[in-house]
CSV table of C-alpha atoms in Angstrom, one decimal:
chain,number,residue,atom,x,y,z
A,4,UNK,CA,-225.7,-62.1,64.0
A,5,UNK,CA,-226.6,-65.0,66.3
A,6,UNK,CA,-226.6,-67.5,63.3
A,7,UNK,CA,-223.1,-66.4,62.4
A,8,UNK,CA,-221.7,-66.5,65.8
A,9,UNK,CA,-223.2,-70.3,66.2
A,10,UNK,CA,-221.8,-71.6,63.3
A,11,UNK,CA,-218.6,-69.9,64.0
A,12,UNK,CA,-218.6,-71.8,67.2
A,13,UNK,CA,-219.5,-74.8,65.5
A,14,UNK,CA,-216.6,-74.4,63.1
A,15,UNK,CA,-214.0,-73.9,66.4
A,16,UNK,CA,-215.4,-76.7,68.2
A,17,UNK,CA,-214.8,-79.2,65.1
A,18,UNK,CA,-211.6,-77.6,64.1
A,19,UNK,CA,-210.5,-78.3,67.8
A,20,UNK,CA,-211.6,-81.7,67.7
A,21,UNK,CA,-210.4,-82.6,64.3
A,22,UNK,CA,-206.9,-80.8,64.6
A,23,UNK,CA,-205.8,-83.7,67.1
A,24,UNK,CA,-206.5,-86.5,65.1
A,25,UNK,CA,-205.3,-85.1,62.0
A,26,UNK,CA,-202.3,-84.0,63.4
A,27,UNK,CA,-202.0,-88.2,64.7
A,28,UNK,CA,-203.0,-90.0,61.9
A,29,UNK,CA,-202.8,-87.9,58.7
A,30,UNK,CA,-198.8,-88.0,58.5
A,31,UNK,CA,-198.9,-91.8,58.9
A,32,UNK,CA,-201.3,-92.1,56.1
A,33,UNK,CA,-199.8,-89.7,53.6
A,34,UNK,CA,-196.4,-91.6,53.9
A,35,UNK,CA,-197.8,-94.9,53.2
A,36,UNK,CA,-199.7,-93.3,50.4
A,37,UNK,CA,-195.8,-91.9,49.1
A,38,UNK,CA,-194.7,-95.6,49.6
A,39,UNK,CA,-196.8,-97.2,47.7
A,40,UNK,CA,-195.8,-94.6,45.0
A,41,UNK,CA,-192.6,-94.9,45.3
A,42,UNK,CA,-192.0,-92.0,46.9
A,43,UNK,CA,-191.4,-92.4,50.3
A,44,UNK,CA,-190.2,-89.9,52.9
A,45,UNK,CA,-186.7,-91.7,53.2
A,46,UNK,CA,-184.6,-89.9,50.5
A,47,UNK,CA,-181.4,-92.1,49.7
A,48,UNK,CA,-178.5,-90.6,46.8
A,49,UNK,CA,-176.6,-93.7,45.7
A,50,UNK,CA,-174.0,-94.0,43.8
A,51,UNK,CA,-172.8,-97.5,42.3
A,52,UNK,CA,-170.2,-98.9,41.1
A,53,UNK,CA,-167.2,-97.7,43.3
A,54,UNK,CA,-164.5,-99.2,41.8
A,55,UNK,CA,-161.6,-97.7,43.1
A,56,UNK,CA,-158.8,-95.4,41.5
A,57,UNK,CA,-157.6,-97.2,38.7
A,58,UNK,CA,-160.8,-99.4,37.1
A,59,UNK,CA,-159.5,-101.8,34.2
A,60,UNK,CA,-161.9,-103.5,32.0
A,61,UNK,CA,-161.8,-107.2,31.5
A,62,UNK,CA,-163.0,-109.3,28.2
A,63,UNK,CA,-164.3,-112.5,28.9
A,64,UNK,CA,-161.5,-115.1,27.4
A,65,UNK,CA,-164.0,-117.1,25.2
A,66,UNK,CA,-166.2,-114.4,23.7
A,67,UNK,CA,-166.0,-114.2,19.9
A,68,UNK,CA,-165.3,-110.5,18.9
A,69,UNK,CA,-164.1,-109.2,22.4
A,70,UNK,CA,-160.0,-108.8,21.3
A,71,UNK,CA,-161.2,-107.0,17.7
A,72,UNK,CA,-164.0,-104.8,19.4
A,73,UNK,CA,-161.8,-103.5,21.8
A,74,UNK,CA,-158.9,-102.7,19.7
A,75,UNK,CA,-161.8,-100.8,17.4
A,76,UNK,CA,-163.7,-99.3,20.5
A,77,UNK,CA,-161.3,-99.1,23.1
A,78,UNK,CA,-164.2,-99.1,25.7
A,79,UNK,CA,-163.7,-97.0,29.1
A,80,UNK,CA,-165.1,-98.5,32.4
A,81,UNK,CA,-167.4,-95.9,32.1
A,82,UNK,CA,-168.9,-96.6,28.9
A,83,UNK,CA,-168.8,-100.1,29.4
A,84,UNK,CA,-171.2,-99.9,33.0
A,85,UNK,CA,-173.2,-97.5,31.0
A,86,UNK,CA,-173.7,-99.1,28.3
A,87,UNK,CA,-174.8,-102.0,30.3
A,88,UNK,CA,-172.7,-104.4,29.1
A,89,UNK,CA,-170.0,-104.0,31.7
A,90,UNK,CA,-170.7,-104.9,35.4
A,91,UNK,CA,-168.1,-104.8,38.8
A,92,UNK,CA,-165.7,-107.9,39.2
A,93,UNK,CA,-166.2,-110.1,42.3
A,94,UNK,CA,-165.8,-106.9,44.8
A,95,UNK,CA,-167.3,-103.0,44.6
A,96,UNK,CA,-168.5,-100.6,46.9
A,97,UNK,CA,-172.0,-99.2,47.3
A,98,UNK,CA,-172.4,-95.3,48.4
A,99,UNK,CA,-175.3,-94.3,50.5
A,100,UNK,CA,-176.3,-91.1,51.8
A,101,UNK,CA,-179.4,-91.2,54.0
A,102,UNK,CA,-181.8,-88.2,54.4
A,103,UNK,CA,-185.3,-87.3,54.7
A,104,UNK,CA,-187.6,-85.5,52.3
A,105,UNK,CA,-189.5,-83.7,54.7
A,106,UNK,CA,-188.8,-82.2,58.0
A,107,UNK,CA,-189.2,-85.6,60.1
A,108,UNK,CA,-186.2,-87.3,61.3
A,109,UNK,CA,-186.3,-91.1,60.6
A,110,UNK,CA,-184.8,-94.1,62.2
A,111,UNK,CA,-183.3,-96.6,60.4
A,112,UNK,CA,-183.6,-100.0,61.7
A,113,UNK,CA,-182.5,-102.6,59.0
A,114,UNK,CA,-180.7,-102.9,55.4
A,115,UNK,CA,-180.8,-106.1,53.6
A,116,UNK,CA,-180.1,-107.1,50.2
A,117,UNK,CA,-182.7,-108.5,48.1
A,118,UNK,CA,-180.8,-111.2,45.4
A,119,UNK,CA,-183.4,-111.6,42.2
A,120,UNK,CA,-180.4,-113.7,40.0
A,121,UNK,CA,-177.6,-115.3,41.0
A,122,UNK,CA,-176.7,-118.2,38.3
A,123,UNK,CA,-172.6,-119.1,36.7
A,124,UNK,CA,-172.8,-117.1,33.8
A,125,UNK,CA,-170.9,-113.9,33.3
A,126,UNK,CA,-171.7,-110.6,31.3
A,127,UNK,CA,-169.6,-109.4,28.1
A,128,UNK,CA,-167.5,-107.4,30.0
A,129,UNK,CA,-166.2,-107.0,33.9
A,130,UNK,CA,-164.4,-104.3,35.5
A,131,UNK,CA,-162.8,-104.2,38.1
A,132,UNK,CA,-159.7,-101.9,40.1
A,133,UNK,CA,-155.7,-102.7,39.0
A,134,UNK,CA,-154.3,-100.7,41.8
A,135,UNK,CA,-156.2,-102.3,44.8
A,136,UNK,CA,-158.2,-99.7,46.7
A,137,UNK,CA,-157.2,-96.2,47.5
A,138,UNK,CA,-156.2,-94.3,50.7
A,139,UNK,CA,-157.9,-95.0,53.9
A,140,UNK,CA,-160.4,-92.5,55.0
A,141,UNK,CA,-163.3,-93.3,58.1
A,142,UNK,CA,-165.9,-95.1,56.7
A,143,UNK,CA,-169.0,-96.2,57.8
A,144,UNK,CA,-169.1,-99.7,56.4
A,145,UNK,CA,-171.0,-102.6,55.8
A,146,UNK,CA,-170.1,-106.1,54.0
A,147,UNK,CA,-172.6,-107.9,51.9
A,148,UNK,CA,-170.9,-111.3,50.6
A,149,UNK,CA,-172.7,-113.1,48.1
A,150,UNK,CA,-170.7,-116.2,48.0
A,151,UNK,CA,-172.4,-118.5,51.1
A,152,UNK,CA,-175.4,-119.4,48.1
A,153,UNK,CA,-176.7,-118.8,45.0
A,154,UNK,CA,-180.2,-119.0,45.7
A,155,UNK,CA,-182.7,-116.0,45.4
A,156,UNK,CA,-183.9,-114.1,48.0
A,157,UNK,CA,-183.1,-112.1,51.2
A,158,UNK,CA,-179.1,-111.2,52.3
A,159,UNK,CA,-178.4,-109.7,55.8
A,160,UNK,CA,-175.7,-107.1,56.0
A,161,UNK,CA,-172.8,-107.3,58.1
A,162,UNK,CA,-172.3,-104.0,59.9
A,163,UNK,CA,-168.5,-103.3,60.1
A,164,UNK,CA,-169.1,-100.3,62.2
A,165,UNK,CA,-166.4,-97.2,61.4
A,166,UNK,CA,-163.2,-98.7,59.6
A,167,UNK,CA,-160.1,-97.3,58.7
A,168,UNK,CA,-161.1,-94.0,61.4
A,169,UNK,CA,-157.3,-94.4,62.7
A,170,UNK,CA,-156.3,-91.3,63.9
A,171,UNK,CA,-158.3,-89.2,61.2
A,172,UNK,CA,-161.7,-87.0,62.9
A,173,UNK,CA,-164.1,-88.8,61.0
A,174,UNK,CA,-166.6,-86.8,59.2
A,175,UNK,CA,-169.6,-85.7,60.9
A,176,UNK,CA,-171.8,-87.8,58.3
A,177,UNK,CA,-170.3,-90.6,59.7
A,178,UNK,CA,-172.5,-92.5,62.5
A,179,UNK,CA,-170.9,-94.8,64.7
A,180,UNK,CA,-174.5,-96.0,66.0
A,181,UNK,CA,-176.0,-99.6,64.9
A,182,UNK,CA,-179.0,-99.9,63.1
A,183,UNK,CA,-182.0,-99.2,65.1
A,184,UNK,CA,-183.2,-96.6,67.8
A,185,UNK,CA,-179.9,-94.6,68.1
A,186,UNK,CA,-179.7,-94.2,64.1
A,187,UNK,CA,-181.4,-91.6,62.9
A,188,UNK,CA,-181.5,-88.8,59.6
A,189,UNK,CA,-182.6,-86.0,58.7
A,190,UNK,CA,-182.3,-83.6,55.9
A,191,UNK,CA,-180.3,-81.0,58.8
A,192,UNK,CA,-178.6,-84.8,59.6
A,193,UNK,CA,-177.7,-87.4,57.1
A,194,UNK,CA,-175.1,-90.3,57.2
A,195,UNK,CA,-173.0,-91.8,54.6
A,196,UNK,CA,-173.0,-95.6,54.6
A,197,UNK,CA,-170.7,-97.7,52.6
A,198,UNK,CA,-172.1,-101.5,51.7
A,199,UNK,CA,-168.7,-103.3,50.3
A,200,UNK,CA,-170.4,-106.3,47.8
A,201,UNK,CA,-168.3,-109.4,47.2
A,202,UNK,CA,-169.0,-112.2,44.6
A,203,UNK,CA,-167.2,-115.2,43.7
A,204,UNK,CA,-168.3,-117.8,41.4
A,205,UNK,CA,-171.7,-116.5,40.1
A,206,UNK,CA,-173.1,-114.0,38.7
A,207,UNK,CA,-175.7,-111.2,40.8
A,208,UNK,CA,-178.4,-108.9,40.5
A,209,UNK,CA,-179.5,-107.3,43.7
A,210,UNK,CA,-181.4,-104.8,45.3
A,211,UNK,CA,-180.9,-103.5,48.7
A,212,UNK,CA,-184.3,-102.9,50.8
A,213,UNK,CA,-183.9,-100.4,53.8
A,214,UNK,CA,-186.6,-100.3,56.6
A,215,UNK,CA,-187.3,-97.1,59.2
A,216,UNK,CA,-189.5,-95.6,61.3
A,217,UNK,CA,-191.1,-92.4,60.7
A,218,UNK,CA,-194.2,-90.8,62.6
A,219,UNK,CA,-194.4,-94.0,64.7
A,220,UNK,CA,-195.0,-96.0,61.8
A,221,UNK,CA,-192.6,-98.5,59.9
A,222,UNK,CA,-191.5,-98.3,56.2
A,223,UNK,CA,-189.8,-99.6,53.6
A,224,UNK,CA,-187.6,-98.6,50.6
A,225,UNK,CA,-186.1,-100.3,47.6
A,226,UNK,CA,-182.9,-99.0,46.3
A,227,UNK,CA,-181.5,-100.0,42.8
A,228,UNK,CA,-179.5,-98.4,40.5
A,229,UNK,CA,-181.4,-96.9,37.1
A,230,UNK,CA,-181.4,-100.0,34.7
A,231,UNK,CA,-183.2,-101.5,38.0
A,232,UNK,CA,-180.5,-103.8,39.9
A,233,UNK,CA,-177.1,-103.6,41.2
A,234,UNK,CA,-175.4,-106.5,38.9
A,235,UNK,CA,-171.7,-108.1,40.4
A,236,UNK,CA,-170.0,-110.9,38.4
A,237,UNK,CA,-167.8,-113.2,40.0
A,238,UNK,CA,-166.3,-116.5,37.8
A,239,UNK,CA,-162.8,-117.4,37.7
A,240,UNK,CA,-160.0,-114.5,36.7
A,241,UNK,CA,-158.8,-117.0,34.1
A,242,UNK,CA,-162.0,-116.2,32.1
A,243,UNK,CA,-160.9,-113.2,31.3
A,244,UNK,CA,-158.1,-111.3,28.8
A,245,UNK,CA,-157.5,-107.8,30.6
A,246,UNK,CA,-157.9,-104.3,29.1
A,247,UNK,CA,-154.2,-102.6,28.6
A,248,UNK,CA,-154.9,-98.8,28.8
A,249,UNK,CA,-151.6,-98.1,27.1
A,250,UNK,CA,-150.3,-97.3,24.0
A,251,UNK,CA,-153.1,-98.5,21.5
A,252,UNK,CA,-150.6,-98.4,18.5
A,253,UNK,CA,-150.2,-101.2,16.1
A,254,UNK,CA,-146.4,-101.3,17.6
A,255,UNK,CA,-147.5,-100.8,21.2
A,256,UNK,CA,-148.8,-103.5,23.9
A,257,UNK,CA,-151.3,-106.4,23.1
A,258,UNK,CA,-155.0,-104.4,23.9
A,259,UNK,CA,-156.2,-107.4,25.6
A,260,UNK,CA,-153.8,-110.0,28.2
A,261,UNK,CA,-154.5,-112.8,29.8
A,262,UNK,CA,-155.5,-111.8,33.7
A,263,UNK,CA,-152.8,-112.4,36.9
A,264,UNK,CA,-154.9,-114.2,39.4
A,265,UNK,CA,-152.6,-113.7,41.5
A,266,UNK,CA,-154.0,-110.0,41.6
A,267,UNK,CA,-157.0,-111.4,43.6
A,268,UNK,CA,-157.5,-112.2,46.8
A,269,UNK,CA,-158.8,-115.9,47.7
A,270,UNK,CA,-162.9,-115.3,48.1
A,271,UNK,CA,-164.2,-115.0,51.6
């Protein structure tokens, strides 16, 4: 009886000093153990390319086989990105929605791109939206332009704030704060982001890096689409014949037309 009760004491007195600094240090070392898997506690649903309400492929003007495959295909903008042969023309929109995959609420304190190509050559196929945009709606935006070089390496954002709120509510996703201490998420918490990319005479392939703060530690997170990089094309419009989504009939509109520039705003 008196060797149980002393090494039930003994088990107390080192649960009681080990609770403390587990409780301090364990969490901080599991997430950077997730991190360096690749599974870090920053959970991020992305959707690219946004392309707005009426995406139109383009051909590239000089590629042999580009006016005969699409009159045999008839490629979508969908199959085309999929297929990865297709990527966005000069502008498209990056959707973010920022969580947590645990119960901690993070801080978000920086997002960067991370540019691995930018050269003058263009892919097989661009895409890119006809109609110009759809309705306004409050966004929480940010601009990354890739035009000021064509070097590798690191992009700062531009943080735009909330756009286009007018006199809409905006949605409760939607967080007005700036990067840093006042922006946080949480899975009971998470915020929408918008990153508006803009290219102009190169070609991109990108990745964006996001950095927080989680159990008084800092992290980071490297965000790509599946095939591994967000890819942009830029290049002038008269490289390109554009898709014509009508009638595909031997009688009916060329499949392919040389592209309005006009249709395009200058680069920024």
């Amino acid at each position: 009886m008196v060797l149980v009760a002393l090494t039930s004491s003994a088990s107390f007195v080192a649960g009681a000093l080990v609770d403390p600094v587990r409780d301090r240090y364990l969490s901080g070392v599991l997430d950077k153990v997730d991190e360096k898997l690749g599974s870090g506690v920053l959970f991020v649903d992305r959707k690219w390319p946004e392309l707005g309400c009426s995406p139109v492929p383009m051909a590239p003007a000089g590629q042999p086989g580009s006016l005969s495959g699409y009159r045999e295909g008839r490629p979508t903008t969908t199959t085309l990105y999929e297929s990865g042969v297709g990527v966005p023309y000069r502008e498209a929109r990056i959707t973010l929605v920022l969580s947590s995959r645990t119960s901690d609420t993070l801080t978000i304190t920086d997002i960067k791109a991370d540019v691995h190509r930018a050269d003058p050559s263009h892919p097989l196929w661009a895409l890119t939206d006809a109609a110009g945009g759809c309705g306004n709606t409050p966004l929480r935006l940010f601009e990354l332009n890739l035009n000021k070089t064509v070097t590798p390496g690191p992009r700062p954002l531009k943080d735009l704030g909330v756009v286009d709120a007018e006199e809409q509510k905006p949605d409760p996703e939607v967080n007005k704060n700036p990067l840093g201490s006042a922006f946080t998420v949480s899975q009971e918490d998470p915020a929408q982001l918008f990153v508006d990319v803009n290219a102009c005479d190169s070609y991109f392939e990108f990745s964006l890096v996001i950095t927080y703060n989680v159990n008084g530690a800092s992290h980071t997170e490297t965000i790509s689409p599946a095939d591994g990089d967000f890819k942009i094309a830029g290049g002038a419009a008269s490289n390109y014949y554009m898709a014509n989504l009508g009638d595909p009939s031997p009688g009916g509109p060329p499949p392919l037309q040389p592209v309005d520039s006009g249709m395009f705003a200058k680069c920024k």
